[in-house]
């Protein structure tokens, strides 16, 4: 079961690829430019060059599931939010369905459930995530949606919570999100499930039971 990692060169995607490869999970890292492939090649990770804003259907060939960890990033404008976080995600879901992939794992966001509760500058991004998640739910694809809170660059704690009340905060490290992705990919029967992810005190298997 080879997993296509869309957004492999991002902060979460890169950590996930390294962890998943180390755990023996077959993955293919999708990168936008040829020069980005070197980092993955040095670690023995299979790569494919494809762009979410172009033709990327070929990246799915030979894969049985996909992880969508791509994002337009905090330094881009609304145009990239629409093209990557919204339309790129929707296109990825549709291609995965057309190619009969077995599962689609979406990295979304906790506040995507109610975009108007997010800080004003983040609302367009959360609205894009809301729509992409809805499209995935309404597709025929078995899916998992991970909904992390506010992302930090702290080291992995390997401990999680499933709500703000439990965690006492709304934050989670990107490293912990990557670990949660490794867990999800390692559970092939996990499907049609959604999980809020925050830093906490429980193991990931318990939070994502």
PDB file of C-alpha atoms in Angstrom:
ATOM      1  CA  UNK A   1       0.000   0.000   0.000  1.00  0.00           C
ATOM      2  CA  UNK A   2       1.922   3.027  -1.267  1.00  0.00           C
ATOM      3  CA  UNK A   3       0.810   6.369   0.147  1.00  0.00           C
ATOM      4  CA  UNK A   4       1.055   9.484  -1.988  1.00  0.00           C
ATOM      5  CA  UNK A   5       2.036  12.445   0.192  1.00  0.00           C
ATOM      6  CA  UNK A   6       0.696  15.687  -1.278  1.00  0.00           C
ATOM      7  CA  UNK A   7       2.532  18.587   0.295  1.00  0.00           C
ATOM      8  CA  UNK A   8       5.538  16.441   1.153  1.00  0.00           C
ATOM      9  CA  UNK A   9       7.906  19.408   1.154  1.00  0.00           C
ATOM     10  CA  UNK A  10       5.893  21.289   3.790  1.00  0.00           C
ATOM     11  CA  UNK A  11       6.712  21.407   7.472  1.00  0.00           C
ATOM     12  CA  UNK A  12       4.336  18.606   8.450  1.00  0.00           C
ATOM     13  CA  UNK A  13       4.776  16.668   5.227  1.00  0.00           C
ATOM     14  CA  UNK A  14       8.549  16.480   5.493  1.00  0.00           C
ATOM     15  CA  UNK A  15       8.454  15.224   9.079  1.00  0.00           C
ATOM     16  CA  UNK A  16       5.780  12.698   8.187  1.00  0.00           C
ATOM     17  CA  UNK A  17       7.735  11.387   5.198  1.00  0.00           C
ATOM     18  CA  UNK A  18      10.863  10.862   7.263  1.00  0.00           C
ATOM     19  CA  UNK A  19       8.970   9.131  10.069  1.00  0.00           C
ATOM     20  CA  UNK A  20       6.867   6.977   7.755  1.00  0.00           C
ATOM     21  CA  UNK A  21       9.872   5.903   5.696  1.00  0.00           C
ATOM     22  CA  UNK A  22      11.739   5.057   8.889  1.00  0.00           C
ATOM     23  CA  UNK A  23       8.792   2.937   9.993  1.00  0.00           C
ATOM     24  CA  UNK A  24       8.864   1.005   6.737  1.00  0.00           C
ATOM     25  CA  UNK A  25       5.672   2.478   5.310  1.00  0.00           C
ATOM     26  CA  UNK A  26       5.851   2.738   1.482  1.00  0.00           C
ATOM     27  CA  UNK A  27       5.359   6.384   0.528  1.00  0.00           C
ATOM     28  CA  UNK A  28       5.774   8.630  -2.492  1.00  0.00           C
ATOM     29  CA  UNK A  29       6.574  12.276  -1.839  1.00  0.00           C
ATOM     30  CA  UNK A  30       4.932  14.724  -4.241  1.00  0.00           C
ATOM     31  CA  UNK A  31       7.039  17.862  -4.703  1.00  0.00           C
ATOM     32  CA  UNK A  32       6.516  20.894  -6.922  1.00  0.00           C
ATOM     33  CA  UNK A  33      10.048  21.250  -8.288  1.00  0.00           C
ATOM     34  CA  UNK A  34      12.821  18.856  -9.256  1.00  0.00           C
ATOM     35  CA  UNK A  35      15.327  20.489  -6.897  1.00  0.00           C
ATOM     36  CA  UNK A  36      13.058  19.717  -3.932  1.00  0.00           C
ATOM     37  CA  UNK A  37      13.397  15.989  -4.625  1.00  0.00           C
ATOM     38  CA  UNK A  38      17.048  15.866  -3.507  1.00  0.00           C
ATOM     39  CA  UNK A  39      16.221  15.963   0.221  1.00  0.00           C
ATOM     40  CA  UNK A  40      13.946  12.936  -0.165  1.00  0.00           C
ATOM     41  CA  UNK A  41      16.300  11.059  -2.499  1.00  0.00           C
ATOM     42  CA  UNK A  42      19.090  11.371   0.084  1.00  0.00           C
ATOM     43  CA  UNK A  43      16.843   9.475   2.502  1.00  0.00           C
ATOM     44  CA  UNK A  44      15.753   6.851   0.005  1.00  0.00           C
ATOM     45  CA  UNK A  45      12.211   8.216  -0.300  1.00  0.00           C
ATOM     46  CA  UNK A  46      10.469   7.841  -3.656  1.00  0.00           C
ATOM     47  CA  UNK A  47       9.403  11.162  -5.183  1.00  0.00           C
ATOM     48  CA  UNK A  48       7.250  12.474  -7.998  1.00  0.00           C
ATOM     49  CA  UNK A  49       7.298  16.017  -9.368  1.00  0.00           C
ATOM     50  CA  UNK A  50       3.786  17.453  -9.720  1.00  0.00           C
ATOM     51  CA  UNK A  51       2.094  20.775  -9.055  1.00  0.00           C
ATOM     52  CA  UNK A  52      -1.296  21.259  -7.378  1.00  0.00           C
ATOM     53  CA  UNK A  53      -1.827  24.231  -9.676  1.00  0.00           C
ATOM     54  CA  UNK A  54      -1.141  22.130 -12.769  1.00  0.00           C
ATOM     55  CA  UNK A  55      -1.604  18.568 -13.936  1.00  0.00           C
ATOM     56  CA  UNK A  56      -0.848  16.198 -11.071  1.00  0.00           C
ATOM     57  CA  UNK A  57      -2.998  13.139 -11.818  1.00  0.00           C
ATOM     58  CA  UNK A  58       0.090  11.110 -12.771  1.00  0.00           C
ATOM     59  CA  UNK A  59       1.365  11.356  -9.192  1.00  0.00           C
ATOM     60  CA  UNK A  60      -1.373   8.946  -8.040  1.00  0.00           C
ATOM     61  CA  UNK A  61      -0.384   6.109 -10.384  1.00  0.00           C
ATOM     62  CA  UNK A  62       0.560   3.019  -8.406  1.00  0.00           C
ATOM     63  CA  UNK A  63      -0.631   4.480  -5.087  1.00  0.00           C
ATOM     64  CA  UNK A  64      -3.395   3.008  -2.980  1.00  0.00           C
ATOM     65  CA  UNK A  65      -4.074   5.996  -0.742  1.00  0.00           C
ATOM     66  CA  UNK A  66      -3.226   9.685  -0.439  1.00  0.00           C
ATOM     67  CA  UNK A  67      -2.327  12.059   2.372  1.00  0.00           C
ATOM     68  CA  UNK A  68      -3.135  15.729   1.749  1.00  0.00           C
ATOM     69  CA  UNK A  69      -0.764  17.821   3.867  1.00  0.00           C
ATOM     70  CA  UNK A  70      -0.390  20.708   1.430  1.00  0.00           C
ATOM     71  CA  UNK A  71      -1.018  24.332   2.311  1.00  0.00           C
ATOM     72  CA  UNK A  72      -0.590  27.696   0.671  1.00  0.00           C
ATOM     73  CA  UNK A  73       1.321  28.985   3.699  1.00  0.00           C
ATOM     74  CA  UNK A  74       0.965  32.131   5.812  1.00  0.00           C
ATOM     75  CA  UNK A  75       2.799  34.441   3.409  1.00  0.00           C
ATOM     76  CA  UNK A  76       0.548  34.018   0.379  1.00  0.00           C
ATOM     77  CA  UNK A  77      -2.665  35.778  -0.575  1.00  0.00           C
ATOM     78  CA  UNK A  78      -6.288  34.710  -1.047  1.00  0.00           C
ATOM     79  CA  UNK A  79      -5.533  33.563  -4.602  1.00  0.00           C
ATOM     80  CA  UNK A  80      -3.278  30.763  -3.360  1.00  0.00           C
ATOM     81  CA  UNK A  81      -5.745  29.877  -0.604  1.00  0.00           C
ATOM     82  CA  UNK A  82      -8.366  29.299  -3.296  1.00  0.00           C
ATOM     83  CA  UNK A  83      -6.077  27.451  -5.706  1.00  0.00           C
ATOM     84  CA  UNK A  84      -4.282  25.205  -3.214  1.00  0.00           C
ATOM     85  CA  UNK A  85      -6.210  24.836   0.044  1.00  0.00           C
ATOM     86  CA  UNK A  86      -9.610  24.744  -1.659  1.00  0.00           C
ATOM     87  CA  UNK A  87      -9.446  23.792  -5.331  1.00  0.00           C
ATOM     88  CA  UNK A  88      -6.206  21.817  -5.035  1.00  0.00           C
ATOM     89  CA  UNK A  89      -7.692  19.690  -2.261  1.00  0.00           C
ATOM     90  CA  UNK A  90     -10.956  19.194  -4.161  1.00  0.00           C
ATOM     91  CA  UNK A  91      -9.085  18.159  -7.310  1.00  0.00           C
ATOM     92  CA  UNK A  92      -6.961  15.742  -5.285  1.00  0.00           C
ATOM     93  CA  UNK A  93     -10.086  14.111  -3.839  1.00  0.00           C
ATOM     94  CA  UNK A  94     -11.652  13.806  -7.286  1.00  0.00           C
ATOM     95  CA  UNK A  95      -8.520  12.292  -8.837  1.00  0.00           C
ATOM     96  CA  UNK A  96      -8.216   9.831  -5.955  1.00  0.00           C
ATOM     97  CA  UNK A  97     -11.849   8.801  -6.474  1.00  0.00           C
ATOM     98  CA  UNK A  98     -11.397   8.466 -10.248  1.00  0.00           C
ATOM     99  CA  UNK A  99      -8.372   6.237  -9.705  1.00  0.00           C
ATOM    100  CA  UNK A 100     -10.220   4.138  -7.102  1.00  0.00           C
ATOM    101  CA  UNK A 101      -7.800   4.789  -4.269  1.00  0.00           C
ATOM    102  CA  UNK A 102      -8.596   2.918  -1.087  1.00  0.00           C
ATOM    103  CA  UNK A 103      -8.434   5.909   1.266  1.00  0.00           C
ATOM    104  CA  UNK A 104      -7.813   9.649   1.480  1.00  0.00           C
ATOM    105  CA  UNK A 105      -6.313  11.222   4.613  1.00  0.00           C
ATOM    106  CA  UNK A 106      -6.858  14.967   4.921  1.00  0.00           C
ATOM    107  CA  UNK A 107      -4.898  17.274   7.212  1.00  0.00           C
ATOM    108  CA  UNK A 108      -7.486  19.944   7.938  1.00  0.00           C
ATOM    109  CA  UNK A 109      -7.810  22.278  10.926  1.00  0.00           C
ATOM    110  CA  UNK A 110      -9.831  22.349  14.109  1.00  0.00           C
ATOM    111  CA  UNK A 111     -11.384  25.722  13.315  1.00  0.00           C
ATOM    112  CA  UNK A 112     -12.444  24.552   9.869  1.00  0.00           C
ATOM    113  CA  UNK A 113     -15.540  23.222  11.642  1.00  0.00           C
ATOM    114  CA  UNK A 114     -16.666  26.837  12.198  1.00  0.00           C
ATOM    115  CA  UNK A 115     -14.513  29.291  10.216  1.00  0.00           C
ATOM    116  CA  UNK A 116     -16.088  32.394  11.746  1.00  0.00           C
ATOM    117  CA  UNK A 117     -14.640  31.502  15.162  1.00  0.00           C
ATOM    118  CA  UNK A 118     -11.091  31.775  13.768  1.00  0.00           C
ATOM    119  CA  UNK A 119      -9.080  35.023  13.887  1.00  0.00           C
ATOM    120  CA  UNK A 120     -10.241  37.265  11.061  1.00  0.00           C
ATOM    121  CA  UNK A 121      -7.108  36.842   8.934  1.00  0.00           C
ATOM    122  CA  UNK A 122      -7.451  33.051   9.077  1.00  0.00           C
ATOM    123  CA  UNK A 123     -11.115  32.865   8.129  1.00  0.00           C
ATOM    124  CA  UNK A 124     -10.583  32.516   4.343  1.00  0.00           C
ATOM    125  CA  UNK A 125      -8.182  29.620   4.977  1.00  0.00           C
ATOM    126  CA  UNK A 126     -10.608  27.956   7.387  1.00  0.00           C
ATOM    127  CA  UNK A 127     -13.477  28.430   4.929  1.00  0.00           C
ATOM    128  CA  UNK A 128     -11.383  26.746   2.233  1.00  0.00           C
ATOM    129  CA  UNK A 129     -10.674  23.852   4.586  1.00  0.00           C
ATOM    130  CA  UNK A 130     -14.372  23.640   5.518  1.00  0.00           C
ATOM    131  CA  UNK A 131     -15.378  23.293   1.872  1.00  0.00           C
ATOM    132  CA  UNK A 132     -12.607  20.801   1.036  1.00  0.00           C
ATOM    133  CA  UNK A 133     -13.527  18.646   4.033  1.00  0.00           C
ATOM    134  CA  UNK A 134     -17.193  18.707   3.020  1.00  0.00           C
ATOM    135  CA  UNK A 135     -16.287  17.640  -0.510  1.00  0.00           C
ATOM    136  CA  UNK A 136     -14.277  14.718   0.871  1.00  0.00           C
ATOM    137  CA  UNK A 137     -17.132  13.646   3.168  1.00  0.00           C
ATOM    138  CA  UNK A 138     -19.546  13.673   0.254  1.00  0.00           C
ATOM    139  CA  UNK A 139     -17.248  11.676  -2.015  1.00  0.00           C
ATOM    140  CA  UNK A 140     -17.306   7.906  -2.207  1.00  0.00           C
ATOM    141  CA  UNK A 141     -13.794   7.699  -0.789  1.00  0.00           C
ATOM    142  CA  UNK A 142     -13.096   6.092   2.573  1.00  0.00           C
ATOM    143  CA  UNK A 143     -11.410   8.903   4.462  1.00  0.00           C
ATOM    144  CA  UNK A 144      -9.809  10.185   7.633  1.00  0.00           C
ATOM    145  CA  UNK A 145      -9.814  13.879   8.520  1.00  0.00           C
ATOM    146  CA  UNK A 146      -7.274  15.115  11.055  1.00  0.00           C
ATOM    147  CA  UNK A 147      -8.131  18.479  12.610  1.00  0.00           C
ATOM    148  CA  UNK A 148      -5.137  19.925  14.467  1.00  0.00           C
ATOM    149  CA  UNK A 149      -5.351  23.113  16.471  1.00  0.00           C
ATOM    150  CA  UNK A 150      -2.933  26.022  16.359  1.00  0.00           C
ATOM    151  CA  UNK A 151       0.345  24.688  14.980  1.00  0.00           C
ATOM    152  CA  UNK A 152       3.663  25.190  16.762  1.00  0.00           C
ATOM    153  CA  UNK A 153       7.274  24.218  16.070  1.00  0.00           C
ATOM    154  CA  UNK A 154       7.779  22.511  19.425  1.00  0.00           C
ATOM    155  CA  UNK A 155       9.366  19.073  19.584  1.00  0.00           C
ATOM    156  CA  UNK A 156       7.171  15.997  19.528  1.00  0.00           C
ATOM    157  CA  UNK A 157       5.790  14.954  22.895  1.00  0.00           C
ATOM    158  CA  UNK A 158       3.978  11.876  21.551  1.00  0.00           C
ATOM    159  CA  UNK A 159       1.056  12.832  23.776  1.00  0.00           C
ATOM    160  CA  UNK A 160      -2.297  14.072  22.550  1.00  0.00           C
ATOM    161  CA  UNK A 161      -5.707  15.403  23.538  1.00  0.00           C
ATOM    162  CA  UNK A 162      -8.995  15.470  21.654  1.00  0.00           C
ATOM    163  CA  UNK A 163     -10.507  18.736  22.877  1.00  0.00           C
ATOM    164  CA  UNK A 164      -9.549  22.141  24.218  1.00  0.00           C
ATOM    165  CA  UNK A 165     -11.195  21.236  27.532  1.00  0.00           C
ATOM    166  CA  UNK A 166      -8.953  18.196  27.825  1.00  0.00           C
ATOM    167  CA  UNK A 167      -5.797  19.921  26.614  1.00  0.00           C
ATOM    168  CA  UNK A 168      -6.215  23.253  28.370  1.00  0.00           C
ATOM    169  CA  UNK A 169      -4.994  24.964  25.181  1.00  0.00           C
ATOM    170  CA  UNK A 170      -5.689  24.896  21.436  1.00  0.00           C
ATOM    171  CA  UNK A 171      -2.151  24.121  20.248  1.00  0.00           C
ATOM    172  CA  UNK A 172      -0.320  21.140  18.815  1.00  0.00           C
ATOM    173  CA  UNK A 173       3.189  20.768  17.436  1.00  0.00           C
ATOM    174  CA  UNK A 174       3.670  19.980  13.776  1.00  0.00           C
ATOM    175  CA  UNK A 175       5.853  17.102  14.951  1.00  0.00           C
ATOM    176  CA  UNK A 176       2.930  15.588  16.822  1.00  0.00           C
ATOM    177  CA  UNK A 177       0.663  16.001  13.783  1.00  0.00           C
ATOM    178  CA  UNK A 178       3.254  14.103  11.734  1.00  0.00           C
ATOM    179  CA  UNK A 179       3.203  11.311  14.313  1.00  0.00           C
ATOM    180  CA  UNK A 180      -0.593  11.173  14.147  1.00  0.00           C
ATOM    181  CA  UNK A 181      -0.360  10.827  10.377  1.00  0.00           C
ATOM    182  CA  UNK A 182       2.061   7.924  10.731  1.00  0.00           C
ATOM    183  CA  UNK A 183      -0.412   6.265  13.076  1.00  0.00           C
ATOM    184  CA  UNK A 184      -3.312   6.803  10.662  1.00  0.00           C
ATOM    185  CA  UNK A 185      -1.388   5.401   7.698  1.00  0.00           C
ATOM    186  CA  UNK A 186      -0.412   2.415   9.818  1.00  0.00           C
ATOM    187  CA  UNK A 187      -4.083   1.609  10.481  1.00  0.00           C
ATOM    188  CA  UNK A 188      -5.406   0.630   7.032  1.00  0.00           C
ATOM    189  CA  UNK A 189      -8.884  -0.237   8.336  1.00  0.00           C
ATOM    190  CA  UNK A 190      -9.369   3.207   9.891  1.00  0.00           C
ATOM    191  CA  UNK A 191     -11.876   5.003   7.677  1.00  0.00           C
ATOM    192  CA  UNK A 192     -14.706   7.523   7.690  1.00  0.00           C
ATOM    193  CA  UNK A 193     -13.412   9.035  10.897  1.00  0.00           C
ATOM    194  CA  UNK A 194     -12.454  12.524  12.066  1.00  0.00           C
ATOM    195  CA  UNK A 195     -10.189  13.494  14.940  1.00  0.00           C
ATOM    196  CA  UNK A 196      -9.405  16.777  16.655  1.00  0.00           C
ATOM    197  CA  UNK A 197      -5.733  16.771  17.623  1.00  0.00           C
ATOM    198  CA  UNK A 198      -4.078  18.842  20.346  1.00  0.00           C
ATOM    199  CA  UNK A 199      -1.046  18.412  22.554  1.00  0.00           C
ATOM    200  CA  UNK A 200      -2.100  16.520  25.649  1.00  0.00           C
ATOM    201  CA  UNK A 201      -1.323  13.558  27.876  1.00  0.00           C
ATOM    202  CA  UNK A 202      -2.682  10.532  26.000  1.00  0.00           C
ATOM    203  CA  UNK A 203      -1.107   8.287  23.394  1.00  0.00           C
ATOM    204  CA  UNK A 204      -2.191   8.787  19.809  1.00  0.00           C
ATOM    205  CA  UNK A 205      -3.780   5.322  19.610  1.00  0.00           C
ATOM    206  CA  UNK A 206      -6.054   6.266  22.489  1.00  0.00           C
ATOM    207  CA  UNK A 207      -7.097   9.605  21.006  1.00  0.00           C
ATOM    208  CA  UNK A 208      -7.639   8.089  17.557  1.00  0.00           C
ATOM    209  CA  UNK A 209      -9.340   4.921  18.761  1.00  0.00           C
TER     210      UNK A 209
END
